[in-house]
Amino acid sequence: MYSRVPAGRARRLTDTADVVFFTDPAGSDMLSVISCFGGGLEGNRSTTVGPLRLTYSVHTAPGSDPGGNVKENQDAWAIKERLGSQEMALFGVFDGHGQEGKAVSHHVCATVPRLVARSALCKPATLEPCLSACFVEANRALRRTASIDCDLSGSTGVVAVVTAGGKLAVANLGDSRCVAGRVDPRSGKVAAVALTSDHTPLDQAEADRVLASGGRIASYMLGDEPLGPPRVWLRDLNVPGLCMTRSFGDAVAATVGVIDSPEVAVHALRPEDRYLVLMSDGIFEFMDSQEVMESVHAHAARGTGPGEAAKHLVKEARRRWQQEEQDIIDDCTAVVIYTSHRPPSAGAGGAAASAAGGAGLGGGLSLGLGLGGGGAAAAGDRLAGRLESTLRLSGTERHHAAAGPAARGATSHRMTASGSGSGSVSGSVSGSGSGSGSGSGSGSGSGSGSGSGALRPSGSLQSKAGIGGFGFGRR
């Protein structure tokens, strides 16, 4: 189940956003999953997975119909910074098509992350069967939903899961993509590395399956000339005209070989893999993956974050649509992730001080937001990187929360914690937790009894409604 965030709890988003925050299976982490249908994150967010810091953002824009009218955005995206008890992060893009395309993409966007988090196979060693099973089950759940007619409507889906061990599992249906940006340490140049393949009739193996299942493959015809890409049709009827061979929904196309089994691959992330981009086909219709990565790399080299990189990708993709197709523009969505390896903490003393301070801060967060209690230090870590804030230890040393647990562990104070730690969030968010430990750093100063932390959120927190209306799409 999912519910809209109460006013004041959601991070501020772009004007076209329709945002839903989900609880995890235990209902204890309201900040764990963000799913946005038709809008993007404003600014950048960060999370840590093992030694990796993932700084990410999203931008999306609705397309327009042949008359130039803005249509509803049928793209959806999901981000889950933790998968149950596993230290893994999930990113996904879903591109709906057909009359019910928005409803379909919303449904699978809500369902897939929840199924993955709840699966007994949600472990680094079994992500491949986990993702395969969850995609298929999400489609079954969609077909059982009486309020959504998915006979001639469906959605793509591409999901990437990053593990603490440096693995990246990618599953996809249809023609949305996940691409890595690999930077040569000597030349500094970036190369796009395709992590998915498009499931379309242009792939001979995909086409053969459709033909063997009794389907027909042909483009639209303008007189005697083919118009546009090859599409899947029933043998004797001019439906559905689908330009992909795997998808969620599309019940009619499923009778002639269009399947819901994703292609899943597990990759080892290299230190030189600096970027990940998940995108709907609106982005790469007139841009290739190398152009996408060169654009992202150029933004990173200038010191701008993934938010600006994602906005530029969408803007450039739309410009090229207008150049090629005039009024017709497809929905465009880009999830851009910068990856970096966190340095190790500066000694056991710093780590102990960090744990004590984290326990106090985590306790305050857990009670103040009603997150169900427990795991105070973990809650403190989850908060780091999500909100721009200042963490204070011993009242004198400031550390930016986005720097993560490693930086907090590198404090130059000596701290001994015993009994309990306490923490508070300014305003209405406060509480207490417990933690113990001791250690010393390289600097001077001492304290005892408790670790403390204070958070000062910056910026306004709100969500905005999306744009309605239905328009013609290319699918």
Tab-separated table of C-alpha atoms in Angstrom:
chain	number	residue	atom	x	y	z
A	1	MET	CA	0.000	0.000	0.000
A	2	TYR	CA	1.081	3.568	-0.440
A	3	SER	CA	-0.096	6.924	0.764
A	4	ARG	CA	0.592	10.527	0.000
A	5	VAL	CA	2.955	12.323	2.307
A	6	PRO	CA	1.345	14.744	4.767
A	7	ALA	CA	2.056	18.391	4.002
A	8	GLY	CA	5.516	19.406	5.119
A	9	ARG	CA	7.038	15.921	4.986
A	10	ALA	CA	7.965	15.717	1.300
A	11	ARG	CA	11.080	17.203	-0.221
A	12	ARG	CA	10.259	20.105	-2.525
A	13	LEU	CA	9.824	18.980	-6.111
A	14	THR	CA	9.304	20.509	-9.532
A	15	ASP	CA	5.994	21.974	-10.592
A	16	THR	CA	4.878	18.870	-12.478
A	17	ALA	CA	5.444	16.511	-9.576
A	18	ASP	CA	2.904	14.095	-8.173
A	19	VAL	CA	4.841	12.478	-5.363
A	20	VAL	CA	4.178	9.425	-3.270
A	21	PHE	CA	6.336	8.242	-0.364
A	22	PHE	CA	6.001	4.576	0.561
A	23	THR	CA	6.654	2.812	3.821
A	24	ASP	CA	8.918	-0.217	3.854
A	25	PRO	CA	7.427	-3.671	4.633
A	26	ALA	CA	7.789	-3.072	8.375
A	27	GLY	CA	6.203	0.367	8.028
A	28	SER	CA	9.141	1.928	9.850
A	29	ASP	CA	10.949	4.079	7.317
A	30	MET	CA	8.854	6.766	5.677
A	31	LEU	CA	11.889	8.257	3.955
A	32	SER	CA	12.968	4.990	2.381
A	33	VAL	CA	11.125	5.076	-0.936
A	34	ILE	CA	10.343	7.967	-3.180
A	35	SER	CA	8.182	7.424	-6.217
A	36	CYS	CA	7.367	10.333	-8.453
A	37	PHE	CA	4.920	10.285	-11.323
A	38	GLY	CA	5.557	13.180	-13.656
A	39	GLY	CA	7.954	15.299	-11.630
A	40	GLY	CA	11.575	15.310	-10.574
A	41	LEU	CA	13.641	15.984	-7.495
A	42	GLU	CA	14.795	19.538	-7.013
A	43	GLY	CA	18.451	19.529	-6.059
A	44	ASN	CA	20.473	16.449	-5.180
A	45	ARG	CA	20.210	13.660	-2.624
A	46	SER	CA	22.845	11.241	-1.358
A	47	THR	CA	22.868	7.804	0.181
A	48	THR	CA	25.637	5.367	1.068
A	49	VAL	CA	25.810	1.692	0.148
A	50	GLY	CA	28.853	0.056	1.700
A	51	PRO	CA	31.907	2.052	0.565
A	52	LEU	CA	29.923	3.758	-2.199
A	53	ARG	CA	28.362	7.178	-1.974
A	54	LEU	CA	25.535	7.610	-4.467
A	55	THR	CA	24.550	11.200	-5.194
A	56	TYR	CA	21.492	11.326	-7.399
A	57	SER	CA	18.678	13.363	-8.818
A	58	VAL	CA	15.824	13.005	-11.278
A	59	HIS	CA	14.243	15.216	-13.885
A	60	THR	CA	11.249	14.463	-16.065
A	61	ALA	CA	8.939	16.377	-18.385
A	62	PRO	CA	5.676	15.525	-20.129
A	63	GLY	CA	5.542	15.304	-23.888
A	64	SER	CA	3.158	16.940	-26.341
A	65	ASP	CA	0.684	15.672	-28.927
A	66	PRO	CA	0.626	16.434	-32.683
A	67	GLY	CA	-1.166	19.701	-31.958
A	68	GLY	CA	1.549	20.807	-29.557
A	69	ASN	CA	-0.672	20.365	-26.505
A	70	VAL	CA	1.027	19.175	-23.323
A	71	LYS	CA	-0.123	15.661	-22.491
A	72	GLU	CA	-0.052	13.789	-19.218
A	73	ASN	CA	3.322	12.366	-18.296
A	74	GLN	CA	3.119	8.569	-18.420
A	75	ASP	CA	6.670	8.112	-17.118
A	76	ALA	CA	7.241	7.141	-13.492
A	77	TRP	CA	10.351	6.616	-11.394
A	78	ALA	CA	11.163	5.036	-8.054
A	79	ILE	CA	14.112	5.195	-5.677
A	80	LYS	CA	14.532	3.062	-2.565
A	81	GLU	CA	17.605	3.854	-0.508
A	82	ARG	CA	17.384	0.636	1.525
A	83	LEU	CA	15.848	-2.740	0.659
A	84	GLY	CA	14.460	-4.110	3.901
A	85	SER	CA	17.380	-5.091	6.123
A	86	GLN	CA	19.784	-5.229	3.180
A	87	GLU	CA	22.281	-2.457	2.510
A	88	MET	CA	21.247	-2.015	-1.104
A	89	ALA	CA	19.712	0.848	-3.090
A	90	LEU	CA	17.166	0.546	-5.900
A	91	PHE	CA	16.548	2.941	-8.785
A	92	GLY	CA	13.859	2.474	-11.433
A	93	VAL	CA	12.218	4.108	-14.465
A	94	PHE	CA	8.879	3.006	-15.945
A	95	ASP	CA	7.535	4.380	-19.244
A	96	GLY	CA	3.816	3.854	-19.791
A	97	HIS	CA	2.071	3.667	-23.159
A	98	GLY	CA	-1.485	3.377	-24.437
A	99	GLN	CA	-4.746	4.808	-23.117
A	100	GLU	CA	-4.046	3.494	-19.601
A	101	GLY	CA	-0.284	3.987	-19.764
A	102	LYS	CA	-0.125	6.324	-16.799
A	103	ALA	CA	-2.124	3.961	-14.583
A	104	VAL	CA	0.035	1.010	-15.636
A	105	SER	CA	3.370	2.746	-15.025
A	106	HIS	CA	2.147	4.045	-11.664
A	107	HIS	CA	1.038	0.585	-10.610
A	108	VAL	CA	4.259	-1.225	-11.459
A	109	CYS	CA	6.339	1.667	-10.105
A	110	ALA	CA	4.605	1.187	-6.760
A	111	THR	CA	4.675	-2.601	-6.857
A	112	VAL	CA	8.165	-3.597	-8.004
A	113	PRO	CA	10.224	-1.924	-5.211
A	114	ARG	CA	7.880	-3.294	-2.556
A	115	LEU	CA	8.066	-6.828	-3.936
A	116	VAL	CA	11.861	-6.687	-4.146
A	117	ALA	CA	12.197	-5.457	-0.559
A	118	ARG	CA	9.898	-8.199	0.745
A	119	SER	CA	11.393	-11.050	-1.265
A	120	ALA	CA	13.307	-13.780	0.552
A	121	LEU	CA	15.699	-13.639	-2.417
A	122	CYS	CA	16.524	-9.982	-1.793
A	123	LYS	CA	20.189	-10.664	-1.061
A	124	PRO	CA	23.308	-9.780	-3.050
A	125	ALA	CA	23.877	-13.409	-4.066
A	126	THR	CA	20.337	-13.953	-5.384
A	127	LEU	CA	19.377	-10.640	-6.969
A	128	GLU	CA	19.041	-12.113	-10.448
A	129	PRO	CA	16.224	-14.561	-9.585
A	130	CYS	CA	14.784	-11.993	-7.174
A	131	LEU	CA	14.335	-9.318	-9.837
A	132	SER	CA	13.054	-11.807	-12.401
A	133	ALA	CA	10.397	-13.144	-10.045
A	134	CYS	CA	9.357	-9.683	-8.840
A	135	PHE	CA	8.855	-8.328	-12.370
A	136	VAL	CA	6.643	-11.285	-13.274
A	137	GLU	CA	4.674	-11.032	-10.028
A	138	ALA	CA	4.219	-7.268	-10.518
A	139	ASN	CA	2.666	-7.961	-13.907
A	140	ARG	CA	0.357	-10.585	-12.416
A	141	ALA	CA	-0.756	-8.070	-9.796
A	142	LEU	CA	-1.385	-5.533	-12.553
A	143	ARG	CA	-3.518	-7.989	-14.521
A	144	ARG	CA	-5.579	-8.673	-11.379
A	145	THR	CA	-6.322	-4.964	-10.929
A	146	ALA	CA	-9.856	-4.542	-12.276
A	147	SER	CA	-9.628	-0.747	-12.411
A	148	ILE	CA	-6.831	-0.827	-15.019
A	149	ASP	CA	-7.544	-2.059	-18.535
A	150	CYS	CA	-4.159	-3.226	-19.765
A	151	ASP	CA	-5.317	-5.053	-22.896
A	152	LEU	CA	-3.783	-2.377	-25.121
A	153	SER	CA	-1.776	-0.442	-22.526
A	154	GLY	CA	1.471	-1.229	-20.772
A	155	SER	CA	4.808	0.002	-19.504
A	156	THR	CA	8.497	-0.580	-19.824
A	157	GLY	CA	10.597	-1.081	-16.720
A	158	VAL	CA	14.284	-0.750	-15.928
A	159	VAL	CA	15.544	-1.288	-12.373
A	160	ALA	CA	19.099	-1.080	-11.040
A	161	VAL	CA	20.099	-2.361	-7.588
A	162	VAL	CA	23.459	-1.353	-6.085
A	163	THR	CA	24.886	-3.604	-3.350
A	164	ALA	CA	27.355	-2.886	-0.554
A	165	GLY	CA	29.758	-5.342	-2.173
A	166	GLY	CA	30.055	-3.229	-5.305
A	167	LYS	CA	27.693	-5.260	-7.463
A	168	LEU	CA	25.083	-3.771	-9.764
A	169	ALA	CA	22.072	-5.858	-10.785
A	170	VAL	CA	20.014	-4.487	-13.677
A	171	ALA	CA	16.654	-5.798	-14.899
A	172	ASN	CA	14.710	-4.431	-17.846
A	173	LEU	CA	11.610	-4.919	-19.951
A	174	GLY	CA	11.134	-2.946	-23.144
A	175	ASP	CA	13.196	-0.018	-24.356
A	176	SER	CA	14.092	2.031	-21.279
A	177	ARG	CA	17.829	1.956	-20.584
A	178	CYS	CA	20.475	1.831	-17.883
A	179	VAL	CA	23.930	3.054	-18.913
A	180	ALA	CA	27.165	3.393	-16.930
A	181	GLY	CA	29.731	6.118	-17.513
A	182	ARG	CA	33.285	4.772	-17.270
A	183	VAL	CA	36.029	7.400	-16.962
A	184	ASP	CA	39.526	6.598	-18.220
A	185	PRO	CA	41.899	7.609	-15.372
A	186	ARG	CA	44.622	8.554	-17.860
A	187	SER	CA	42.729	10.523	-20.484
A	188	GLY	CA	39.829	11.658	-18.314
A	189	LYS	CA	37.414	10.774	-21.104
A	190	VAL	CA	34.145	8.990	-20.456
A	191	ALA	CA	32.789	5.957	-22.297
A	192	ALA	CA	29.169	4.837	-22.183
A	193	VAL	CA	28.748	1.205	-21.142
A	194	ALA	CA	25.350	-0.260	-22.027
A	195	LEU	CA	23.921	-2.304	-19.147
A	196	THR	CA	20.656	-3.143	-20.917
A	197	SER	CA	19.524	-4.019	-24.419
A	198	ASP	CA	16.347	-2.692	-26.031
A	199	HIS	CA	13.613	-5.289	-26.420
A	200	THR	CA	12.195	-4.431	-29.838
A	201	PRO	CA	11.490	-6.267	-33.106
A	202	LEU	CA	14.856	-4.982	-34.342
A	203	ASP	CA	16.453	-7.668	-32.141
A	204	GLN	CA	16.281	-10.836	-34.227
A	205	ALA	CA	15.866	-13.192	-31.268
A	206	GLU	CA	12.992	-11.075	-29.966
A	207	ALA	CA	11.366	-10.943	-33.398
A	208	ASP	CA	11.724	-14.702	-33.843
A	209	ARG	CA	9.848	-15.338	-30.593
A	210	VAL	CA	6.958	-13.107	-31.692
A	211	LEU	CA	6.744	-14.755	-35.111
A	212	ALA	CA	6.889	-18.242	-33.582
A	213	SER	CA	3.999	-17.258	-31.289
A	214	GLY	CA	1.761	-16.336	-34.219
A	215	GLY	CA	2.433	-12.617	-34.286
A	216	ARG	CA	3.196	-10.337	-37.198
A	217	ILE	CA	5.894	-7.661	-37.424
A	218	ALA	CA	5.506	-4.623	-39.654
A	219	SER	CA	5.877	-0.853	-39.568
A	220	TYR	CA	3.079	1.597	-40.145
A	221	MET	CA	2.741	2.151	-43.870
A	222	LEU	CA	2.368	5.440	-45.736
A	223	GLY	CA	1.349	4.217	-49.136
A	224	ASP	CA	4.044	1.731	-50.056
A	225	GLU	CA	6.608	3.235	-47.689
A	226	PRO	CA	7.219	1.972	-44.121
A	227	LEU	CA	6.774	4.678	-41.512
A	228	GLY	CA	8.578	4.427	-38.188
A	229	PRO	CA	9.933	1.379	-36.352
A	230	PRO	CA	8.706	-2.207	-36.804
A	231	ARG	CA	5.822	-3.127	-34.523
A	232	VAL	CA	4.088	-6.210	-33.143
A	233	TRP	CA	0.629	-7.033	-34.512
A	234	LEU	CA	-1.818	-9.900	-34.329
A	235	ARG	CA	-1.662	-12.050	-37.429
A	236	ASP	CA	-5.022	-10.969	-38.868
A	237	LEU	CA	-5.779	-7.721	-37.029
A	238	ASN	CA	-4.074	-4.341	-36.984
A	239	VAL	CA	-3.648	-4.326	-33.209
A	240	PRO	CA	-1.814	-3.654	-30.959
A	241	GLY	CA	1.001	-2.053	-33.012
A	242	LEU	CA	3.480	-2.288	-30.128
A	243	CYS	CA	7.068	-1.285	-30.849
A	244	MET	CA	8.548	-3.426	-28.055
A	245	THR	CA	8.659	-7.161	-27.411
A	246	ARG	CA	8.719	-7.255	-23.586
A	247	SER	CA	6.578	-5.179	-21.262
A	248	PHE	CA	4.264	-4.941	-18.276
A	249	GLY	CA	0.584	-5.094	-19.247
A	250	ASP	CA	-0.166	-5.324	-22.995
A	251	ALA	CA	-2.397	-8.384	-22.557
A	252	VAL	CA	-3.297	-8.569	-26.254
A	253	ALA	CA	0.343	-8.445	-27.344
A	254	ALA	CA	1.124	-11.135	-24.766
A	255	THR	CA	-0.913	-13.603	-26.839
A	256	VAL	CA	1.664	-13.315	-29.653
A	257	GLY	CA	4.960	-13.530	-27.799
A	258	VAL	CA	5.363	-10.232	-25.938
A	259	ILE	CA	6.578	-11.407	-22.521
A	260	ASP	CA	6.947	-10.050	-18.991
A	261	SER	CA	10.208	-11.867	-18.173
A	262	PRO	CA	12.956	-9.273	-17.755
A	263	GLU	CA	16.503	-9.578	-18.938
A	264	VAL	CA	18.670	-9.466	-15.805
A	265	ALA	CA	22.432	-9.059	-15.571
A	266	VAL	CA	24.774	-8.572	-12.611
A	267	HIS	CA	27.828	-6.376	-13.095
A	268	ALA	CA	30.838	-5.607	-10.913
A	269	LEU	CA	31.176	-1.861	-10.446
A	270	ARG	CA	34.686	-0.602	-11.129
A	271	PRO	CA	36.274	2.430	-9.446
A	272	GLU	CA	36.230	4.165	-12.826
A	273	ASP	CA	32.450	3.665	-13.183
A	274	ARG	CA	31.573	7.194	-12.128
A	275	TYR	CA	28.009	7.592	-13.391
A	276	LEU	CA	24.791	5.651	-13.831
A	277	VAL	CA	21.860	6.920	-15.882
A	278	LEU	CA	18.421	5.309	-16.099
A	279	MET	CA	16.200	6.852	-18.768
A	280	SER	CA	13.030	6.468	-20.768
A	281	ASP	CA	13.312	6.323	-24.541
A	282	GLY	CA	12.252	9.952	-24.841
A	283	ILE	CA	15.809	10.840	-23.834
A	284	PHE	CA	17.663	8.697	-26.341
A	285	GLU	CA	15.287	8.785	-29.315
A	286	PHE	CA	17.568	11.379	-30.914
A	287	MET	CA	20.604	11.118	-28.600
A	288	ASP	CA	22.824	8.065	-28.315
A	289	SER	CA	24.099	6.749	-24.990
A	290	GLN	CA	27.580	8.149	-25.567
A	291	GLU	CA	26.170	11.656	-26.013
A	292	VAL	CA	24.195	11.202	-22.813
A	293	MET	CA	27.291	10.236	-20.843
A	294	GLU	CA	29.446	12.989	-22.310
A	295	SER	CA	26.818	15.496	-21.210
A	296	VAL	CA	26.727	14.074	-17.663
A	297	HIS	CA	30.532	13.947	-17.482
A	298	ALA	CA	30.805	17.573	-18.608
A	299	HIS	CA	28.464	18.684	-15.829
A	300	ALA	CA	30.396	16.720	-13.210
A	301	ALA	CA	33.698	18.176	-14.470
A	302	ARG	CA	32.284	21.680	-13.963
A	303	GLY	CA	31.310	20.793	-10.413
A	304	THR	CA	27.560	20.757	-11.020
A	305	GLY	CA	25.503	17.981	-9.493
A	306	PRO	CA	23.306	15.270	-11.003
A	307	GLY	CA	20.229	17.489	-10.727
A	308	GLU	CA	21.560	19.948	-13.284
A	309	ALA	CA	22.869	17.091	-15.419
A	310	ALA	CA	19.421	15.459	-15.482
A	311	LYS	CA	17.689	18.743	-16.305
A	312	HIS	CA	20.063	19.343	-19.199
A	313	LEU	CA	19.453	15.853	-20.602
A	314	VAL	CA	15.698	16.400	-20.602
A	315	LYS	CA	16.014	19.888	-22.075
A	316	GLU	CA	18.352	18.718	-24.847
A	317	ALA	CA	16.206	15.676	-25.635
A	318	ARG	CA	13.118	17.878	-25.962
A	319	ARG	CA	14.998	20.307	-28.184
A	320	ARG	CA	15.922	17.471	-30.528
A	321	TRP	CA	12.359	16.179	-30.581
A	322	GLN	CA	11.150	19.618	-31.651
A	323	GLN	CA	13.865	19.772	-34.264
A	324	GLU	CA	12.928	16.377	-35.718
A	325	GLU	CA	9.197	16.065	-35.051
A	326	GLN	CA	8.005	19.664	-34.523
A	327	ASP	CA	5.002	19.403	-32.181
A	328	ILE	CA	5.312	15.753	-31.140
A	329	ILE	CA	7.517	15.197	-28.077
A	330	ASP	CA	7.712	12.035	-25.998
A	331	ASP	CA	7.793	12.056	-22.195
A	332	CYS	CA	11.408	12.365	-21.062
A	333	THR	CA	12.813	11.059	-17.762
A	334	ALA	CA	16.411	10.782	-16.563
A	335	VAL	CA	17.694	9.438	-13.236
A	336	VAL	CA	21.333	10.527	-12.929
A	337	ILE	CA	23.629	9.026	-10.280
A	338	TYR	CA	27.193	10.072	-9.462
A	339	THR	CA	29.142	7.291	-7.734
A	340	SER	CA	32.208	7.704	-5.540
A	341	HIS	CA	34.110	5.624	-3.006
A	342	ARG	CA	34.077	7.007	0.533
A	343	PRO	CA	37.454	7.262	2.278
A	344	PRO	CA	37.899	5.059	5.374
A	345	SER	CA	37.251	6.633	8.761
A	346	ALA	CA	40.205	8.172	10.607
A	347	GLY	CA	40.632	5.615	13.385
A	348	ALA	CA	38.656	3.768	15.990
A	349	GLY	CA	38.328	6.782	18.264
A	350	GLY	CA	36.584	8.792	15.601
A	351	ALA	CA	34.371	5.824	14.771
A	352	ALA	CA	33.320	5.415	18.392
A	353	ALA	CA	32.552	9.097	18.722
A	354	SER	CA	30.565	8.937	15.514
A	355	ALA	CA	28.587	5.949	16.796
A	356	ALA	CA	27.741	7.721	20.038
A	357	GLY	CA	26.676	10.910	18.295
A	358	GLY	CA	24.794	8.905	15.674
A	359	ALA	CA	22.912	7.048	18.382
A	360	GLY	CA	21.680	10.277	19.910
A	361	LEU	CA	20.715	11.777	16.576
A	362	GLY	CA	19.059	8.580	15.432
A	363	GLY	CA	16.957	8.340	18.556
A	364	GLY	CA	15.693	11.871	18.085
A	365	LEU	CA	14.764	11.175	14.472
A	366	SER	CA	13.069	7.871	15.226
A	367	LEU	CA	10.741	9.246	17.856
A	368	GLY	CA	10.220	12.692	16.383
A	369	LEU	CA	9.071	11.376	12.996
A	370	GLY	CA	7.224	8.402	14.400
A	371	LEU	CA	9.423	5.954	12.499
A	372	GLY	CA	8.757	3.077	14.859
A	373	GLY	CA	11.867	3.274	17.064
A	374	GLY	CA	14.895	0.971	17.080
A	375	GLY	CA	18.180	1.166	15.213
A	376	ALA	CA	19.118	4.631	16.390
A	377	ALA	CA	22.557	4.696	14.828
A	378	ALA	CA	21.171	3.282	11.580
A	379	ALA	CA	18.479	5.946	11.558
A	380	GLY	CA	21.159	8.587	11.976
A	381	ASP	CA	23.025	7.178	9.007
A	382	ARG	CA	19.859	7.074	6.905
A	383	LEU	CA	19.305	10.733	7.615
A	384	ALA	CA	22.836	11.672	6.517
A	385	GLY	CA	22.832	12.758	2.917
A	386	ARG	CA	19.048	13.094	2.694
A	387	LEU	CA	18.706	16.602	4.052
A	388	GLU	CA	21.192	19.435	3.885
A	389	SER	CA	22.055	19.835	7.528
A	390	THR	CA	24.715	20.500	10.126
A	391	LEU	CA	25.677	17.821	12.644
A	392	ARG	CA	27.314	19.089	15.837
A	393	LEU	CA	29.451	16.912	18.083
A	394	SER	CA	30.658	18.167	21.512
A	395	GLY	CA	29.147	21.547	20.706
A	396	THR	CA	32.198	22.814	18.828
A	397	GLU	CA	32.924	20.770	15.698
A	398	ARG	CA	30.641	20.996	12.660
A	399	HIS	CA	30.318	18.306	10.034
A	400	HIS	CA	28.041	18.398	7.014
A	401	ALA	CA	25.608	15.500	7.233
A	402	ALA	CA	25.970	14.769	3.538
A	403	ALA	CA	29.571	13.767	4.178
A	404	GLY	CA	28.234	10.542	5.672
A	405	PRO	CA	29.291	8.263	8.514
A	406	ALA	CA	32.943	8.166	7.461
A	407	ALA	CA	33.391	11.915	7.728
A	408	ARG	CA	31.543	12.051	11.019
A	409	GLY	CA	33.879	9.361	12.326
A	410	ALA	CA	36.878	11.540	11.476
A	411	THR	CA	36.097	14.116	14.175
A	412	SER	CA	39.134	15.492	16.004
A	413	HIS	CA	37.467	15.228	19.406
A	414	ARG	CA	37.776	12.699	22.143
A	415	MET	CA	34.432	11.396	23.293
A	416	THR	CA	33.408	8.726	25.780
A	417	ALA	CA	29.774	7.714	25.829
A	418	SER	CA	28.162	5.605	28.514
A	419	GLY	CA	24.643	4.852	29.533
A	420	SER	CA	22.676	6.796	26.967
A	421	GLY	CA	22.981	9.207	24.105
A	422	SER	CA	20.496	11.870	23.190
A	423	GLY	CA	19.692	13.874	20.114
A	424	SER	CA	17.207	16.376	18.854
A	425	VAL	CA	15.929	17.907	15.665
A	426	SER	CA	15.129	21.560	15.962
A	427	GLY	CA	11.496	22.588	15.877
A	428	SER	CA	8.926	19.899	16.348
A	429	VAL	CA	11.137	16.909	15.633
A	430	SER	CA	12.869	15.619	18.749
A	431	GLY	CA	13.369	12.552	20.855
A	432	SER	CA	15.987	10.421	22.502
A	433	GLY	CA	17.745	7.155	21.929
A	434	SER	CA	20.482	5.130	23.520
A	435	GLY	CA	23.997	4.142	22.608
A	436	SER	CA	27.294	3.404	24.236
A	437	GLY	CA	30.917	3.161	23.288
A	438	SER	CA	34.224	4.876	23.722
A	439	GLY	CA	37.196	5.904	21.666
A	440	SER	CA	39.610	8.671	20.999
A	441	GLY	CA	40.696	10.713	18.020
A	442	SER	CA	43.799	12.668	17.314
A	443	GLY	CA	42.655	16.008	18.664
A	444	SER	CA	41.904	17.352	22.097
A	445	GLY	CA	38.885	17.840	24.274
A	446	SER	CA	36.789	15.362	26.206
A	447	GLY	CA	33.280	14.611	27.201
A	448	SER	CA	31.337	11.868	28.915
A	449	GLY	CA	27.878	10.567	29.494
A	450	SER	CA	26.229	11.195	26.161
A	451	GLY	CA	26.675	12.028	22.535
A	452	SER	CA	24.458	14.725	21.145
A	453	GLY	CA	23.431	15.981	17.765
A	454	ALA	CA	21.278	18.709	16.351
A	455	LEU	CA	19.803	18.986	12.896
A	456	ARG	CA	18.835	22.185	11.183
A	457	PRO	CA	16.858	21.420	8.040
A	458	SER	CA	17.219	23.915	5.241
A	459	GLY	CA	14.784	24.747	2.480
A	460	SER	CA	11.053	24.320	2.293
A	461	LEU	CA	9.393	20.934	2.232
A	462	GLN	CA	6.391	20.443	0.034
A	463	SER	CA	4.970	18.545	-2.929
A	464	LYS	CA	2.961	19.732	-5.894
A	465	ALA	CA	0.297	18.159	-8.046
A	466	GLY	CA	0.827	16.896	-11.557
A	467	ILE	CA	-0.488	17.911	-14.959
A	468	GLY	CA	-3.521	16.069	-16.294
A	469	GLY	CA	-4.869	15.424	-19.778
A	470	PHE	CA	-4.286	12.698	-22.350
A	471	GLY	CA	-2.361	13.056	-25.551
A	472	PHE	CA	-1.029	11.051	-28.459
A	473	GLY	CA	2.144	9.045	-27.859
A	474	ARG	CA	4.561	7.401	-30.248
A	475	ARG	CA	3.949	3.893	-28.895
